[in-house]
């Protein structure tokens, strides 16, 4: 399952990505909010519930969108099992999946164009974790820090 959420700064990009991912990748996307723009909302209120859903299964992924991506990423990584990254580049998103088994992509609604955000997201969602011994060992060490 793919979960998606944003704050007010990522609301428009969230709506765009949810529709494009449903159409282009034919995947189910569950929108965890907000339903409407509220300039006074706070990103941790969306990052935590999404991260808790994502970490229930290794088949789940999440997309979080705020102004820079950083606030959502910091909040998401407070949840045990969350491996959130800020995705500004296609290569970064690919490496985060291949080497770090990232499960949450955080995007910058005030910085990325819709098309670039879509390309980064598609790369993130279609790239598989390379379970080489060195990556497994490193990821196990990360999990032990939780």
PDB file of C-alpha atoms in Angstrom:
ATOM      1  CA  UNK A   1       0.000   0.000   0.000  1.00  0.00           C
ATOM      2  CA  UNK A   2       1.176   3.523  -0.750  1.00  0.00           C
ATOM      3  CA  UNK A   3       0.250   6.179   1.792  1.00  0.00           C
ATOM      4  CA  UNK A   4       0.495   9.887   1.033  1.00  0.00           C
ATOM      5  CA  UNK A   5       0.110  12.962   3.231  1.00  0.00           C
ATOM      6  CA  UNK A   6       1.158  16.587   3.319  1.00  0.00           C
ATOM      7  CA  UNK A   7       0.839  19.802   5.193  1.00  0.00           C
ATOM      8  CA  UNK A   8      -0.535  22.972   3.602  1.00  0.00           C
ATOM      9  CA  UNK A   9       2.738  23.645   1.736  1.00  0.00           C
ATOM     10  CA  UNK A  10       2.605  20.263   0.022  1.00  0.00           C
ATOM     11  CA  UNK A  11      -1.141  20.007  -0.525  1.00  0.00           C
ATOM     12  CA  UNK A  12      -1.253  20.776  -4.267  1.00  0.00           C
ATOM     13  CA  UNK A  13       1.707  18.512  -5.053  1.00  0.00           C
ATOM     14  CA  UNK A  14       0.107  15.735  -2.980  1.00  0.00           C
ATOM     15  CA  UNK A  15      -3.099  15.907  -5.008  1.00  0.00           C
ATOM     16  CA  UNK A  16      -1.145  15.875  -8.274  1.00  0.00           C
ATOM     17  CA  UNK A  17       1.084  12.943  -7.286  1.00  0.00           C
ATOM     18  CA  UNK A  18      -1.757  10.845  -5.893  1.00  0.00           C
ATOM     19  CA  UNK A  19      -3.678  11.078  -9.156  1.00  0.00           C
ATOM     20  CA  UNK A  20      -0.661  10.549 -11.409  1.00  0.00           C
ATOM     21  CA  UNK A  21       0.584   7.540  -9.424  1.00  0.00           C
ATOM     22  CA  UNK A  22      -2.859   5.924  -9.536  1.00  0.00           C
ATOM     23  CA  UNK A  23      -2.993   6.431 -13.296  1.00  0.00           C
ATOM     24  CA  UNK A  24       0.632   5.849 -14.297  1.00  0.00           C
ATOM     25  CA  UNK A  25       1.648   3.020 -11.959  1.00  0.00           C
ATOM     26  CA  UNK A  26      -1.838   1.617 -11.349  1.00  0.00           C
ATOM     27  CA  UNK A  27      -1.257   1.419  -7.613  1.00  0.00           C
ATOM     28  CA  UNK A  28      -3.619   2.068  -4.747  1.00  0.00           C
ATOM     29  CA  UNK A  29      -2.867   5.338  -2.996  1.00  0.00           C
ATOM     30  CA  UNK A  30      -4.348   6.089   0.430  1.00  0.00           C
ATOM     31  CA  UNK A  31      -4.487   9.807   1.217  1.00  0.00           C
ATOM     32  CA  UNK A  32      -3.983  10.422   4.943  1.00  0.00           C
ATOM     33  CA  UNK A  33      -4.669  14.128   4.729  1.00  0.00           C
ATOM     34  CA  UNK A  34      -5.242  16.872   4.875  1.00  0.00           C
ATOM     35  CA  UNK A  35      -8.528  16.992   2.984  1.00  0.00           C
ATOM     36  CA  UNK A  36      -8.358  20.785   2.646  1.00  0.00           C
ATOM     37  CA  UNK A  37      -5.658  23.421   2.898  1.00  0.00           C
ATOM     38  CA  UNK A  38      -5.222  24.798   6.407  1.00  0.00           C
ATOM     39  CA  UNK A  39      -2.367  27.306   6.622  1.00  0.00           C
ATOM     40  CA  UNK A  40      -2.131  26.626  10.370  1.00  0.00           C
ATOM     41  CA  UNK A  41      -1.653  22.859  10.192  1.00  0.00           C
ATOM     42  CA  UNK A  42       1.538  21.247  11.488  1.00  0.00           C
ATOM     43  CA  UNK A  43       3.540  18.666   9.536  1.00  0.00           C
ATOM     44  CA  UNK A  44       4.190  16.299  12.489  1.00  0.00           C
ATOM     45  CA  UNK A  45       0.430  15.723  12.688  1.00  0.00           C
ATOM     46  CA  UNK A  46       0.623  14.050   9.265  1.00  0.00           C
ATOM     47  CA  UNK A  47       4.130  12.555   9.375  1.00  0.00           C
ATOM     48  CA  UNK A  48       3.556  10.407  12.459  1.00  0.00           C
ATOM     49  CA  UNK A  49       0.311   8.665  11.391  1.00  0.00           C
ATOM     50  CA  UNK A  50       1.690   7.954   7.916  1.00  0.00           C
ATOM     51  CA  UNK A  51       4.941   6.552   9.312  1.00  0.00           C
ATOM     52  CA  UNK A  52       3.034   4.306  11.705  1.00  0.00           C
ATOM     53  CA  UNK A  53       1.014   2.901   8.797  1.00  0.00           C
ATOM     54  CA  UNK A  54       4.074   2.386   6.594  1.00  0.00           C
ATOM     55  CA  UNK A  55       5.985   0.504   9.289  1.00  0.00           C
ATOM     56  CA  UNK A  56       3.223  -2.082   9.729  1.00  0.00           C
ATOM     57  CA  UNK A  57       4.421  -3.976   6.624  1.00  0.00           C
ATOM     58  CA  UNK A  58       7.565  -4.091   4.514  1.00  0.00           C
ATOM     59  CA  UNK A  59       5.274  -3.877   1.479  1.00  0.00           C
ATOM     60  CA  UNK A  60       4.106  -0.379   2.482  1.00  0.00           C
ATOM     61  CA  UNK A  61       5.578   2.897   1.292  1.00  0.00           C
ATOM     62  CA  UNK A  62       4.876   6.511   2.107  1.00  0.00           C
ATOM     63  CA  UNK A  63       5.118   9.909   0.481  1.00  0.00           C
ATOM     64  CA  UNK A  64       5.210  12.989   2.725  1.00  0.00           C
ATOM     65  CA  UNK A  65       5.221  16.526   1.350  1.00  0.00           C
ATOM     66  CA  UNK A  66       5.895  19.799   3.142  1.00  0.00           C
ATOM     67  CA  UNK A  67       7.651  22.999   2.067  1.00  0.00           C
ATOM     68  CA  UNK A  68      11.217  21.660   2.042  1.00  0.00           C
ATOM     69  CA  UNK A  69      10.720  17.966   2.812  1.00  0.00           C
ATOM     70  CA  UNK A  70      13.025  18.273   5.806  1.00  0.00           C
ATOM     71  CA  UNK A  71      10.465  18.773   8.568  1.00  0.00           C
ATOM     72  CA  UNK A  72       8.429  15.785   7.430  1.00  0.00           C
ATOM     73  CA  UNK A  73      11.593  13.687   7.202  1.00  0.00           C
ATOM     74  CA  UNK A  74      12.740  14.565  10.712  1.00  0.00           C
ATOM     75  CA  UNK A  75       9.301  13.806  12.155  1.00  0.00           C
ATOM     76  CA  UNK A  76       8.860  10.571  10.181  1.00  0.00           C
ATOM     77  CA  UNK A  77      12.196   9.192  11.345  1.00  0.00           C
ATOM     78  CA  UNK A  78      11.078   9.418  14.979  1.00  0.00           C
ATOM     79  CA  UNK A  79       8.824   6.401  14.336  1.00  0.00           C
ATOM     80  CA  UNK A  80      10.508   3.019  14.836  1.00  0.00           C
ATOM     81  CA  UNK A  81      11.038   1.297  11.497  1.00  0.00           C
ATOM     82  CA  UNK A  82      10.651   4.441   9.411  1.00  0.00           C
ATOM     83  CA  UNK A  83      13.436   5.041   6.912  1.00  0.00           C
ATOM     84  CA  UNK A  84      12.509   8.421   5.519  1.00  0.00           C
ATOM     85  CA  UNK A  85      14.640  10.379   3.078  1.00  0.00           C
ATOM     86  CA  UNK A  86      14.346  13.777   1.437  1.00  0.00           C
ATOM     87  CA  UNK A  87      14.149  13.267  -2.305  1.00  0.00           C
ATOM     88  CA  UNK A  88      15.544  16.096  -4.390  1.00  0.00           C
ATOM     89  CA  UNK A  89      17.138  13.943  -7.085  1.00  0.00           C
ATOM     90  CA  UNK A  90      16.339  10.807  -9.020  1.00  0.00           C
ATOM     91  CA  UNK A  91      19.758   9.328  -8.223  1.00  0.00           C
ATOM     92  CA  UNK A  92      19.365  10.021  -4.507  1.00  0.00           C
ATOM     93  CA  UNK A  93      15.950   8.343  -4.419  1.00  0.00           C
ATOM     94  CA  UNK A  94      17.321   5.343  -6.296  1.00  0.00           C
ATOM     95  CA  UNK A  95      20.299   4.916  -3.969  1.00  0.00           C
ATOM     96  CA  UNK A  96      18.133   5.329  -0.875  1.00  0.00           C
ATOM     97  CA  UNK A  97      16.037   2.381  -2.012  1.00  0.00           C
ATOM     98  CA  UNK A  98      18.912   0.211  -3.295  1.00  0.00           C
ATOM     99  CA  UNK A  99      21.275   0.680  -0.370  1.00  0.00           C
ATOM    100  CA  UNK A 100      19.200   1.864   2.605  1.00  0.00           C
ATOM    101  CA  UNK A 101      15.834   0.200   1.978  1.00  0.00           C
ATOM    102  CA  UNK A 102      14.110   3.567   2.515  1.00  0.00           C
ATOM    103  CA  UNK A 103      10.339   3.288   2.871  1.00  0.00           C
ATOM    104  CA  UNK A 104       9.221   6.931   3.046  1.00  0.00           C
ATOM    105  CA  UNK A 105       9.979   9.642   0.502  1.00  0.00           C
ATOM    106  CA  UNK A 106       9.739  13.250   1.678  1.00  0.00           C
ATOM    107  CA  UNK A 107       9.323  15.903  -0.980  1.00  0.00           C
ATOM    108  CA  UNK A 108       9.619  19.692  -1.137  1.00  0.00           C
ATOM    109  CA  UNK A 109       6.328  21.205  -2.235  1.00  0.00           C
ATOM    110  CA  UNK A 110       7.825  24.693  -2.448  1.00  0.00           C
ATOM    111  CA  UNK A 111      10.924  23.673  -4.387  1.00  0.00           C
ATOM    112  CA  UNK A 112      10.257  20.772  -6.781  1.00  0.00           C
ATOM    113  CA  UNK A 113       8.246  21.020  -9.975  1.00  0.00           C
ATOM    114  CA  UNK A 114       5.384  18.569 -10.357  1.00  0.00           C
ATOM    115  CA  UNK A 115       7.146  16.672 -13.136  1.00  0.00           C
ATOM    116  CA  UNK A 116      10.453  16.383 -11.269  1.00  0.00           C
ATOM    117  CA  UNK A 117       8.688  15.290  -8.083  1.00  0.00           C
ATOM    118  CA  UNK A 118       6.813  12.667 -10.113  1.00  0.00           C
ATOM    119  CA  UNK A 119      10.051  11.361 -11.647  1.00  0.00           C
ATOM    120  CA  UNK A 120      11.739  11.141  -8.230  1.00  0.00           C
ATOM    121  CA  UNK A 121       8.682   9.397  -6.780  1.00  0.00           C
ATOM    122  CA  UNK A 122       8.389   6.868  -9.605  1.00  0.00           C
ATOM    123  CA  UNK A 123      12.079   6.019  -9.230  1.00  0.00           C
ATOM    124  CA  UNK A 124      11.679   5.595  -5.475  1.00  0.00           C
ATOM    125  CA  UNK A 125       8.639   3.328  -5.836  1.00  0.00           C
ATOM    126  CA  UNK A 126      10.018   1.136  -8.621  1.00  0.00           C
ATOM    127  CA  UNK A 127      13.555   0.623  -7.287  1.00  0.00           C
ATOM    128  CA  UNK A 128      14.154  -2.542  -5.267  1.00  0.00           C
ATOM    129  CA  UNK A 129      16.410  -2.934  -2.251  1.00  0.00           C
ATOM    130  CA  UNK A 130      19.665  -4.669  -3.184  1.00  0.00           C
ATOM    131  CA  UNK A 131      20.009  -7.165  -0.355  1.00  0.00           C
ATOM    132  CA  UNK A 132      23.775  -7.490  -0.666  1.00  0.00           C
ATOM    133  CA  UNK A 133      25.455  -8.555   2.586  1.00  0.00           C
ATOM    134  CA  UNK A 134      27.038  -5.120   3.146  1.00  0.00           C
ATOM    135  CA  UNK A 135      23.686  -3.319   2.759  1.00  0.00           C
ATOM    136  CA  UNK A 136      21.876  -5.818   4.978  1.00  0.00           C
ATOM    137  CA  UNK A 137      24.590  -5.472   7.628  1.00  0.00           C
ATOM    138  CA  UNK A 138      24.462  -1.664   7.545  1.00  0.00           C
ATOM    139  CA  UNK A 139      20.686  -1.541   7.693  1.00  0.00           C
ATOM    140  CA  UNK A 140      20.668  -3.950  10.626  1.00  0.00           C
ATOM    141  CA  UNK A 141      23.005  -1.576  12.450  1.00  0.00           C
ATOM    142  CA  UNK A 142      20.617   1.309  11.747  1.00  0.00           C
ATOM    143  CA  UNK A 143      17.719  -0.716  13.155  1.00  0.00           C
ATOM    144  CA  UNK A 144      19.727  -1.441  16.294  1.00  0.00           C
ATOM    145  CA  UNK A 145      19.928   2.307  16.939  1.00  0.00           C
ATOM    146  CA  UNK A 146      16.140   2.543  17.303  1.00  0.00           C
TER     147      UNK A 146
END
